[in-house]
């Protein structure tokens, strides 16, 4: 509390000093660039208009496609972009503040049909995916949403849990998600179009595919797509969903900076033109956290800290296209010491275990794009990514001797090259054809005790390399102004098992009425396992080297109904059929339920199956007149068949997930200040679990579950409430933002089992905390 009080005093003093400066300006500039979506060429003479102002504020793009709207009042505004021969674009409720210029990068689509008596509705970008080939199970999320939505904690993984079909599976402390009943490990992350390793701090330590917080800061994020099924053919090696993350570019007109101080650490960012009056820009962000102020609230003792750096350099040229240099990197450290008094030892990991975790992840790349034949563009990317895990765990025995229990030294890296051609043929056909080549390098050294009764031993030791090659083609044919048909193929070859998979994809989009759309999508999808699974070495052999990829048929149908300009209702049904799933022979185990196991060394066979089906509902009111709301609900079933051939409920068969999100903004001092209140309520079915065998657990001195009745029981329904309060003040040439985010306001508990060495029984432990995050940010 002393540290918290000191933080509040210091930031309050800073706020007071800035508040004593001169009266803030009443206006700001909106700037940006407008491009042709098909060719990525800039458009000259596009009309840009602020709709809600009298007299009207407007301008047009110059010879480089750039525009500047001057003297725009602070607050939220609707911006309209219109151009002869192109579909009109309207952006709603764009926030304008004094701290920095509002930068908009707009892509406009050429009107396909002309001269026909058809009602044309202007495109409102809010609910439209960035990828034109995506018609079902996709949601664009914006930078503002990651900062505004209650419970999001500026983290894309936590943000998307408000979307239909998505459940949080890691509790308050972990951002792992399950999409439509699938394991978190089946989600793929992409940055600037390239697959990257799990980009989370403390990635995969408790849940494979999850972590504590993503490396992506909202300071760098651009609007991005999130897929939950039946994705277009350019997305491969993913079984359930894809995060397609993009970074924004810096402001070409002026340098802008931001500093944020919070309970969880310090963050600083800077961006702007590299050279005065030049077109090249830079943008970077750095975060450092020791979690010192939060440490008393967390359920673990020891030292926890993390840091990350993200950047993007954008260099457009006159005749050689656009070059973009980008990267992310993160370092994590956690140490934990055992309790000194052996009389207090109850649970192995938290009481008489010492460990140290050092994690590192990074990705850097260069992308190049240029226009081809005035009807398309070619984009190529070369990237290097990798991650490193060093983990050591020691435990005290009955004689108070510290003995090694687990040691991990894993290093993986990936050199990837991707290129695709986006091409238009006439006005009705658009295609995208590409290849992605990945050279995988890995060095695994795993030693430990598979269970308490086993000796400490080498489990995996392998240094090698592999290749993952992918190629794809997709086409969109506009049959009529209201009907589009999409088709494509994705091919994938993996060198370790020498398997080639050909995956068809298709979709139909029918605008039944001006505000009513019917969409149907299908896709076959596959995903390789983590590389160490292929190189387990029981009996000094490699039983999993010929393991095939898990595969799934996705079928999705949706009805999307717009109501006026700010309301939307969507109903989407889905069915997924999984096959070739790795399982353990004569066992209930299936990789469809995999969460986390450092010492996994079992032989697997491709005899497993699975089935997910359900229906999703979305009712949304976009931000308008100072408020918004979002209601989502998912009702679904998740079944699987393990190596014993028996169909069972899956681990993530939670049956129901529902969210209510509401936010209200209060404009103060004629729009100079904004007070924001946001609240979220969530209801999710409890995760399923296998019954505990108390007698067997006592003999093994660890938790032993009855796998013959796998996932036959279910924890209680989870009720979560999140709250965020923000207060933005606009001053002369800068703005400040206070933010209080409270995660898990009701203190809901996450259940787990652990063996109690004092009572010699398995205890059901329920842990949960109210997580408050207070921060202050200045933008200038």
PDB file of N, CA and C in Angstrom, residues 366-407:
ATOM      1  N   UNK A 366      11.136  -8.364 -42.871  1.00  0.00           N
ATOM      2  CA  UNK A 366      11.064  -7.287 -43.848  1.00  0.00           C
ATOM      3  C   UNK A 366      10.043  -7.690 -44.904  1.00  0.00           C
ATOM      4  N   UNK A 367       9.131  -6.773 -45.208  1.00  0.00           N
ATOM      5  CA  UNK A 367       8.091  -7.013 -46.209  1.00  0.00           C
ATOM      6  C   UNK A 367       8.240  -6.005 -47.333  1.00  0.00           C
ATOM      7  N   UNK A 368       7.918  -6.466 -48.527  1.00  0.00           N
ATOM      8  CA  UNK A 368       7.991  -5.592 -49.709  1.00  0.00           C
ATOM      9  C   UNK A 368       6.758  -5.821 -50.560  1.00  0.00           C
ATOM     10  N   UNK A 369       6.122  -4.749 -50.969  1.00  0.00           N
ATOM     11  CA  UNK A 369       4.937  -4.854 -51.831  1.00  0.00           C
ATOM     12  C   UNK A 369       5.018  -3.807 -52.931  1.00  0.00           C
ATOM     13  N   UNK A 370       4.531  -4.180 -54.109  1.00  0.00           N
ATOM     14  CA  UNK A 370       4.468  -3.224 -55.218  1.00  0.00           C
ATOM     15  C   UNK A 370       3.360  -3.627 -56.173  1.00  0.00           C
ATOM     16  N   UNK A 371       2.886  -2.653 -56.919  1.00  0.00           N
ATOM     17  CA  UNK A 371       1.760  -2.839 -57.825  1.00  0.00           C
ATOM     18  C   UNK A 371       2.195  -3.573 -59.077  1.00  0.00           C
ATOM     19  N   UNK A 372       1.318  -4.463 -59.565  1.00  0.00           N
ATOM     20  CA  UNK A 372       1.578  -5.253 -60.765  1.00  0.00           C
ATOM     21  C   UNK A 372       0.473  -4.997 -61.777  1.00  0.00           C
ATOM     22  N   UNK A 373       0.819  -4.482 -62.927  1.00  0.00           N
ATOM     23  CA  UNK A 373      -0.101  -4.330 -64.070  1.00  0.00           C
ATOM     24  C   UNK A 373      -1.358  -3.519 -63.747  1.00  0.00           C
ATOM     25  N   UNK A 374      -1.276  -2.657 -62.741  1.00  0.00           N
ATOM     26  CA  UNK A 374      -2.404  -1.810 -62.360  1.00  0.00           C
ATOM     27  C   UNK A 374      -3.658  -2.593 -61.988  1.00  0.00           C
ATOM     28  N   UNK A 375      -3.539  -3.889 -61.789  1.00  0.00           N
ATOM     29  CA  UNK A 375      -4.685  -4.713 -61.421  1.00  0.00           C
ATOM     30  C   UNK A 375      -4.382  -5.633 -60.242  1.00  0.00           C
ATOM     31  N   UNK A 376      -3.287  -5.425 -59.580  1.00  0.00           N
ATOM     32  CA  UNK A 376      -2.954  -6.272 -58.452  1.00  0.00           C
ATOM     33  C   UNK A 376      -1.660  -5.832 -57.801  1.00  0.00           C
ATOM     34  N   UNK A 377      -1.225  -6.590 -56.830  1.00  0.00           N
ATOM     35  CA  UNK A 377       0.041  -6.289 -56.183  1.00  0.00           C
ATOM     36  C   UNK A 377       0.700  -7.578 -55.716  1.00  0.00           C
ATOM     37  N   UNK A 378       2.025  -7.537 -55.633  1.00  0.00           N
ATOM     38  CA  UNK A 378       2.833  -8.651 -55.167  1.00  0.00           C
ATOM     39  C   UNK A 378       3.446  -8.257 -53.835  1.00  0.00           C
ATOM     40  N   UNK A 379       3.270  -9.124 -52.824  1.00  0.00           N
ATOM     41  CA  UNK A 379       3.846  -8.846 -51.510  1.00  0.00           C
ATOM     42  C   UNK A 379       4.696 -10.027 -51.078  1.00  0.00           C
ATOM     43  N   UNK A 380       5.918  -9.742 -50.628  1.00  0.00           N
ATOM     44  CA  UNK A 380       6.850 -10.784 -50.192  1.00  0.00           C
ATOM     45  C   UNK A 380       7.397 -10.414 -48.811  1.00  0.00           C
ATOM     46  N   UNK A 381       7.606 -11.435 -47.985  1.00  0.00           N
ATOM     47  CA  UNK A 381       8.088 -11.224 -46.626  1.00  0.00           C
ATOM     48  C   UNK A 381       9.137 -12.263 -46.277  1.00  0.00           C
ATOM     49  N   UNK A 382      10.226 -11.806 -45.690  1.00  0.00           N
ATOM     50  CA  UNK A 382      11.268 -12.684 -45.162  1.00  0.00           C
ATOM     51  C   UNK A 382      11.355 -12.420 -43.663  1.00  0.00           C
ATOM     52  N   UNK A 383      11.258 -13.482 -42.854  1.00  0.00           N
ATOM     53  CA  UNK A 383      11.207 -13.286 -41.405  1.00  0.00           C
ATOM     54  C   UNK A 383      11.993 -14.369 -40.691  1.00  0.00           C
ATOM     55  N   UNK A 384      12.559 -13.992 -39.553  1.00  0.00           N
ATOM     56  CA  UNK A 384      13.251 -14.926 -38.666  1.00  0.00           C
ATOM     57  C   UNK A 384      12.618 -14.809 -37.291  1.00  0.00           C
ATOM     58  N   UNK A 385      12.202 -15.936 -36.728  1.00  0.00           N
ATOM     59  CA  UNK A 385      11.588 -15.934 -35.404  1.00  0.00           C
ATOM     60  C   UNK A 385      12.155 -17.079 -34.581  1.00  0.00           C
ATOM     61  N   UNK A 386      11.976 -16.984 -33.280  1.00  0.00           N
ATOM     62  CA  UNK A 386      12.475 -18.046 -32.420  1.00  0.00           C
ATOM     63  C   UNK A 386      12.038 -17.848 -30.985  1.00  0.00           C
ATOM     64  N   UNK A 387      12.179 -18.905 -30.201  1.00  0.00           N
ATOM     65  CA  UNK A 387      11.924 -18.789 -28.774  1.00  0.00           C
ATOM     66  C   UNK A 387      12.866 -19.699 -28.014  1.00  0.00           C
ATOM     67  N   UNK A 388      13.103 -19.332 -26.773  1.00  0.00           N
ATOM     68  CA  UNK A 388      14.038 -20.058 -25.915  1.00  0.00           C
ATOM     69  C   UNK A 388      13.399 -20.260 -24.550  1.00  0.00           C
ATOM     70  N   UNK A 389      13.511 -21.491 -24.025  1.00  0.00           N
ATOM     71  CA  UNK A 389      12.971 -21.813 -22.708  1.00  0.00           C
ATOM     72  C   UNK A 389      14.061 -22.471 -21.871  1.00  0.00           C
ATOM     73  N   UNK A 390      14.404 -21.848 -20.765  1.00  0.00           N
ATOM     74  CA  UNK A 390      15.326 -22.445 -19.801  1.00  0.00           C
ATOM     75  C   UNK A 390      14.588 -22.533 -18.468  1.00  0.00           C
ATOM     76  N   UNK A 391      14.406 -23.766 -18.007  1.00  0.00           N
ATOM     77  CA  UNK A 391      13.611 -24.003 -16.811  1.00  0.00           C
ATOM     78  C   UNK A 391      14.314 -25.036 -15.951  1.00  0.00           C
ATOM     79  N   UNK A 392      14.520 -24.688 -14.702  1.00  0.00           N
ATOM     80  CA  UNK A 392      15.125 -25.638 -13.764  1.00  0.00           C
ATOM     81  C   UNK A 392      14.249 -25.722 -12.525  1.00  0.00           C
ATOM     82  N   UNK A 393      14.001 -26.962 -12.074  1.00  0.00           N
ATOM     83  CA  UNK A 393      13.161 -27.194 -10.906  1.00  0.00           C
ATOM     84  C   UNK A 393      13.832 -28.207  -9.988  1.00  0.00           C
ATOM     85  N   UNK A 394      13.936 -27.863  -8.723  1.00  0.00           N
ATOM     86  CA  UNK A 394      14.517 -28.749  -7.713  1.00  0.00           C
ATOM     87  C   UNK A 394      13.553 -28.875  -6.543  1.00  0.00           C
ATOM     88  N   UNK A 395      13.534 -30.058  -5.921  1.00  0.00           N
ATOM     89  CA  UNK A 395      12.622 -30.290  -4.804  1.00  0.00           C
ATOM     90  C   UNK A 395      13.376 -30.871  -3.609  1.00  0.00           C
ATOM     91  N   UNK A 396      12.954 -30.476  -2.422  1.00  0.00           N
ATOM     92  CA  UNK A 396      13.520 -31.024  -1.196  1.00  0.00           C
ATOM     93  C   UNK A 396      12.923 -32.403  -0.926  1.00  0.00           C
ATOM     94  N   UNK A 397      13.772 -33.325  -0.492  1.00  0.00           N
ATOM     95  CA  UNK A 397      13.270 -34.634  -0.088  1.00  0.00           C
ATOM     96  C   UNK A 397      13.006 -34.646   1.425  1.00  0.00           C
ATOM     97  N   UNK A 398      12.666 -35.816   1.948  1.00  0.00           N
ATOM     98  CA  UNK A 398      12.327 -35.925   3.367  1.00  0.00           C
ATOM     99  C   UNK A 398      13.509 -35.599   4.282  1.00  0.00           C
ATOM    100  N   UNK A 399      14.727 -35.694   3.715  1.00  0.00           N
ATOM    101  CA  UNK A 399      15.925 -35.394   4.499  1.00  0.00           C
ATOM    102  C   UNK A 399      16.410 -33.959   4.291  1.00  0.00           C
ATOM    103  N   UNK A 400      15.539 -33.142   3.693  1.00  0.00           N
ATOM    104  CA  UNK A 400      15.843 -31.724   3.429  1.00  0.00           C
ATOM    105  C   UNK A 400      17.010 -31.549   2.472  1.00  0.00           C
ATOM    106  N   UNK A 401      17.192 -32.520   1.577  1.00  0.00           N
ATOM    107  CA  UNK A 401      18.188 -32.389   0.518  1.00  0.00           C
ATOM    108  C   UNK A 401      17.498 -31.917  -0.758  1.00  0.00           C
ATOM    109  N   UNK A 402      18.118 -30.965  -1.438  1.00  0.00           N
ATOM    110  CA  UNK A 402      17.554 -30.412  -2.670  1.00  0.00           C
ATOM    111  C   UNK A 402      18.021 -31.266  -3.852  1.00  0.00           C
ATOM    112  N   UNK A 403      17.068 -31.842  -4.600  1.00  0.00           N
ATOM    113  CA  UNK A 403      17.380 -32.743  -5.707  1.00  0.00           C
ATOM    114  C   UNK A 403      16.764 -32.229  -6.997  1.00  0.00           C
ATOM    115  N   UNK A 404      17.452 -32.455  -8.124  1.00  0.00           N
ATOM    116  CA  UNK A 404      16.880 -32.036  -9.406  1.00  0.00           C
ATOM    117  C   UNK A 404      15.602 -32.813  -9.719  1.00  0.00           C
ATOM    118  N   UNK A 405      14.590 -32.100 -10.248  1.00  0.00           N
ATOM    119  CA  UNK A 405      13.314 -32.729 -10.570  1.00  0.00           C
ATOM    120  C   UNK A 405      12.965 -32.547 -12.046  1.00  0.00           C
ATOM    121  N   UNK A 406      13.295 -31.390 -12.604  1.00  0.00           N
ATOM    122  CA  UNK A 406      12.980 -31.133 -14.010  1.00  0.00           C
ATOM    123  C   UNK A 406      13.934 -30.075 -14.535  1.00  0.00           C
ATOM    124  N   UNK A 407      14.449 -30.308 -15.739  1.00  0.00           N
ATOM    125  CA  UNK A 407      15.327 -29.321 -16.379  1.00  0.00           C
ATOM    126  C   UNK A 407      14.995 -29.271 -17.866  1.00  0.00           C
TER     127      UNK A 407
END
